[in-house]
Tab-separated table of C-alpha atoms in Angstrom:
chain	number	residue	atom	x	y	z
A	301	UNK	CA	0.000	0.000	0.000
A	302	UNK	CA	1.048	3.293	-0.723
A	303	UNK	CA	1.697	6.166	1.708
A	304	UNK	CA	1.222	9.655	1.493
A	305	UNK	CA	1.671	13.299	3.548
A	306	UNK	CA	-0.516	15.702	2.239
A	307	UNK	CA	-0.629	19.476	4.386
A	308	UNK	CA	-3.170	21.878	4.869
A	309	UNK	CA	-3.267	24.566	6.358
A	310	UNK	CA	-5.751	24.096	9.996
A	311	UNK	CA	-7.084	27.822	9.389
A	312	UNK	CA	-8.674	26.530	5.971
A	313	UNK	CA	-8.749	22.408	7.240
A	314	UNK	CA	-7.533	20.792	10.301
A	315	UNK	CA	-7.505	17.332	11.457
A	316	UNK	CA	-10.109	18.473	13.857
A	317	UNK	CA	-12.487	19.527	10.867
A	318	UNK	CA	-12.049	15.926	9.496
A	319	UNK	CA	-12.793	14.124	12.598
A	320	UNK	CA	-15.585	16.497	12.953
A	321	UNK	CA	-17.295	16.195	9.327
A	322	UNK	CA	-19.600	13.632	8.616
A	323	UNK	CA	-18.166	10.086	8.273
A	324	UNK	CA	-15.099	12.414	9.444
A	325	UNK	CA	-14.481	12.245	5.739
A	326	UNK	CA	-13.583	15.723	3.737
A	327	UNK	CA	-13.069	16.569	0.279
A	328	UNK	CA	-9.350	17.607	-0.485
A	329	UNK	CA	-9.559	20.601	-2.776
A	330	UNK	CA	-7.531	23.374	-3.518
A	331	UNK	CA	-4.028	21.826	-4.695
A	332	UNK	CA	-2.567	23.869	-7.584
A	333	UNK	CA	1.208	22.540	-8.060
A	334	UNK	CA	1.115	20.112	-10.956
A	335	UNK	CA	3.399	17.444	-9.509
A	336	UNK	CA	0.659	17.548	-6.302
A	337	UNK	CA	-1.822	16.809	-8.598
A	338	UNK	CA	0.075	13.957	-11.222
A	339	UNK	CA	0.275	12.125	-7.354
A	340	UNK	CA	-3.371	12.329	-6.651
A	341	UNK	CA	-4.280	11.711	-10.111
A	342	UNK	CA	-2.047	9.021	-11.223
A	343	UNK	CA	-1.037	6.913	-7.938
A	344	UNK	CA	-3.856	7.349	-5.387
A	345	UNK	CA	-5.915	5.142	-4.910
A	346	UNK	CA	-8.360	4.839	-2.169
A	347	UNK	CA	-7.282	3.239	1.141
A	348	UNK	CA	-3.391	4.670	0.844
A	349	UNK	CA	-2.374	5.622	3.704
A	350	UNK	CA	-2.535	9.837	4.740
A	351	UNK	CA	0.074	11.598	6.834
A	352	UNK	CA	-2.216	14.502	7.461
A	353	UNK	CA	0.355	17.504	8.066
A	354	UNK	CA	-1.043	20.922	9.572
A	355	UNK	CA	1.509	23.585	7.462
A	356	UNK	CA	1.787	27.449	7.738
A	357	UNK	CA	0.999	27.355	11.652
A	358	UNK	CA	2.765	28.197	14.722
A	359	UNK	CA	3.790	24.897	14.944
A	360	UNK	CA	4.040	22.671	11.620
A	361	UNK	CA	4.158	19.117	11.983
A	362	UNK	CA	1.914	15.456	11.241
A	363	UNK	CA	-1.291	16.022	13.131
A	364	UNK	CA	-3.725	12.989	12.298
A	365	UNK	CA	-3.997	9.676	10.093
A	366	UNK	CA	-5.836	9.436	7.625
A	367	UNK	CA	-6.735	7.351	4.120
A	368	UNK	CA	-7.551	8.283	0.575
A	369	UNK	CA	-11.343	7.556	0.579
A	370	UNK	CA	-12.166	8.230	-2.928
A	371	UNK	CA	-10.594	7.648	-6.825
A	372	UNK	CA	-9.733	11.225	-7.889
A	373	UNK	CA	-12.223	13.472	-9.139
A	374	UNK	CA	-12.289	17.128	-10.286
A	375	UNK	CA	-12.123	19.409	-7.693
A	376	UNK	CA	-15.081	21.585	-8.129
A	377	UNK	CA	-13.705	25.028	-6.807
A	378	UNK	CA	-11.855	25.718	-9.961
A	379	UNK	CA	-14.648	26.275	-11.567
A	380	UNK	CA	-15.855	27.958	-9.124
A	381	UNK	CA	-15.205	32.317	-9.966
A	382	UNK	CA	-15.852	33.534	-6.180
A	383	UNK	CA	-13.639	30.691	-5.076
A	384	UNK	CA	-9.623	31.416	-4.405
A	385	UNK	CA	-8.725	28.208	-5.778
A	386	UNK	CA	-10.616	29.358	-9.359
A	387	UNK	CA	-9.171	28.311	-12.723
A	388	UNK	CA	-10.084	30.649	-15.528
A	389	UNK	CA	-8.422	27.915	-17.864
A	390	UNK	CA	-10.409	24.905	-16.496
A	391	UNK	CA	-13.529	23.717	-17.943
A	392	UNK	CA	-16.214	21.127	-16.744
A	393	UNK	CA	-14.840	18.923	-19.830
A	394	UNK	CA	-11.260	19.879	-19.422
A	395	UNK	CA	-10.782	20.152	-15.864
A	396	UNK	CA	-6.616	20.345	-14.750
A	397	UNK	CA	-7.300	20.141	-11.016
A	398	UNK	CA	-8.145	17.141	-8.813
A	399	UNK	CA	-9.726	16.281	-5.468
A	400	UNK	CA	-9.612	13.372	-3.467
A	401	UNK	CA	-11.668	12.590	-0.603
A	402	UNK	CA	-9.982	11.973	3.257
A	403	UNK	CA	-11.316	9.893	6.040
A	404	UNK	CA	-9.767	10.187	9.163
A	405	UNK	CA	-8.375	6.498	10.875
A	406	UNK	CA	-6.541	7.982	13.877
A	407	UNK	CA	-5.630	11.063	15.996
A	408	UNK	CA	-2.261	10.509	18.070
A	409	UNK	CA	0.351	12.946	19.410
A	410	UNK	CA	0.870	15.312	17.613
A	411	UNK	CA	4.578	15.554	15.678
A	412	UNK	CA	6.022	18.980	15.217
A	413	UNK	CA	8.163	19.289	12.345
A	414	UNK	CA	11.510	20.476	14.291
A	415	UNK	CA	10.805	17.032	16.260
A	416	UNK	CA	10.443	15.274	12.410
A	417	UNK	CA	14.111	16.357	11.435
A	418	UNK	CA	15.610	14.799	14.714
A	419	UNK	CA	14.550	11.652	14.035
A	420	UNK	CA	17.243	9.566	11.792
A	421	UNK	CA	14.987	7.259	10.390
A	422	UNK	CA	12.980	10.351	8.883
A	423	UNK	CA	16.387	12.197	6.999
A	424	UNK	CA	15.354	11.080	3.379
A	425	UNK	CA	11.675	11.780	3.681
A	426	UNK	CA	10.352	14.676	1.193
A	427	UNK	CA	9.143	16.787	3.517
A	428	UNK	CA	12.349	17.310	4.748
A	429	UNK	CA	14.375	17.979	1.651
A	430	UNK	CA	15.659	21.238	1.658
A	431	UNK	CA	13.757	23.426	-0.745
A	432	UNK	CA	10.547	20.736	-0.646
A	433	UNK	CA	7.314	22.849	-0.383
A	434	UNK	CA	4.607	20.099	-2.467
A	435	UNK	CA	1.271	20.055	-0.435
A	436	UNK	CA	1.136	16.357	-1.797
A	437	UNK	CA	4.307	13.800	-0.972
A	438	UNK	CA	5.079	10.305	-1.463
A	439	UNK	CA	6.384	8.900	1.834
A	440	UNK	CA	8.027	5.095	2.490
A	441	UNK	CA	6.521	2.460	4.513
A	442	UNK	CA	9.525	2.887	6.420
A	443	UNK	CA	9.103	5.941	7.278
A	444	UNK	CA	4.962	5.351	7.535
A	445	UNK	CA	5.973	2.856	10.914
A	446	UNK	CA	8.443	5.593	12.127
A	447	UNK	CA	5.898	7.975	12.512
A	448	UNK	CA	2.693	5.751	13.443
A	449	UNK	CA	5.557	4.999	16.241
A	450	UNK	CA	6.043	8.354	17.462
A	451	UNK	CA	2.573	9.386	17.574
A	452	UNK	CA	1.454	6.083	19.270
A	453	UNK	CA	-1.193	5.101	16.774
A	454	UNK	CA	0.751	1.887	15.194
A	455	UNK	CA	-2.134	-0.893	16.882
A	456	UNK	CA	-5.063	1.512	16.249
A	457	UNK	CA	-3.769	2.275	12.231
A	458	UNK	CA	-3.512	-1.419	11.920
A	459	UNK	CA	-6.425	-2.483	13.594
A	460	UNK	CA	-8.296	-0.244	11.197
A	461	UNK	CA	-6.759	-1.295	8.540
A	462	UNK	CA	-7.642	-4.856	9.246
A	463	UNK	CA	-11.413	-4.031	9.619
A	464	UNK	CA	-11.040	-2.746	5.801
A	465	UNK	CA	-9.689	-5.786	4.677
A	466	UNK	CA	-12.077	-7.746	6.241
């Protein structure tokens, strides 16, 4: 299976919101970087795993777990003209942006980023590359059980996981 970290920003969606929304399952919208959206496009598929990462906060850093609930789809607020994430260029038969939808599996402790760069297992993951800003990244199962570690979730990530594949 696949693993992902994907960031938003908690003022427009925080783990909170998802755990909060019905079927704590959102819509992710908004993502406007190309390689971002070849990832969600091309390699998601629904029940990857989701690093959800709060970004452009006091303190930055892996906030919840989460899965890819949905094959992509086109994410509706570029055609949308009062919406910030509008594309003039993007048509209902020729959209270039893409949504996914996000179901929460687990809230642990929560990982700040400066704690993310101390950990050696963690020194090759994207997020961490100097320079790396994508709101999208591929991450390695490695690293996936590194952090499930640290925020304490490991049983509860694979207990759910188990009562998908059941």
């Amino acid at each position: 299976m696949p693993y992902w970290l994907m960031k938003s920003e908690p003022d427009e969606v925080s783990f909170d919101d998802v755990l909060a929304a019905p079927g704590q399952t959102v819509a992710w919208f908004g993502v406007r970087n190309y390689q971002a959206r070849n990832f969600m496009r091309d390699a998601m598929q629904p029940g990857d795993g989701i690093l959800f990462y709060h970004s452009s906060c006091a303190v930055p850093g892996v906030a919840g777990i989460a899965v890819v609930a949905s094959t992509p789809y086109p994410d509706a607020s570029q055609f949308d003209a009062a919406s910030p994430y509008h594309d003039p260029k993007a048509t209902p038969d020729n959209p270039r942006w893409i949504s996914v939808d996000v179901k929460a599996v687990a809230q642990g402790r929560y990982l700040p980023l400066t704690e993310l760069r101390g950990v050696p297992e963690l020194e090759d993951m994207v997020l961490l590359q100097k320079g790396s800003r994508l709101s999208v990244s591929p991450v390695t199962a490695g690293q996936w059980k590194r952090i499930l570690a640290l925020a304490g979730v490991a049983d509860t990530v694979a207990a759910a996981a188990a009562g998908q594949a059941a």
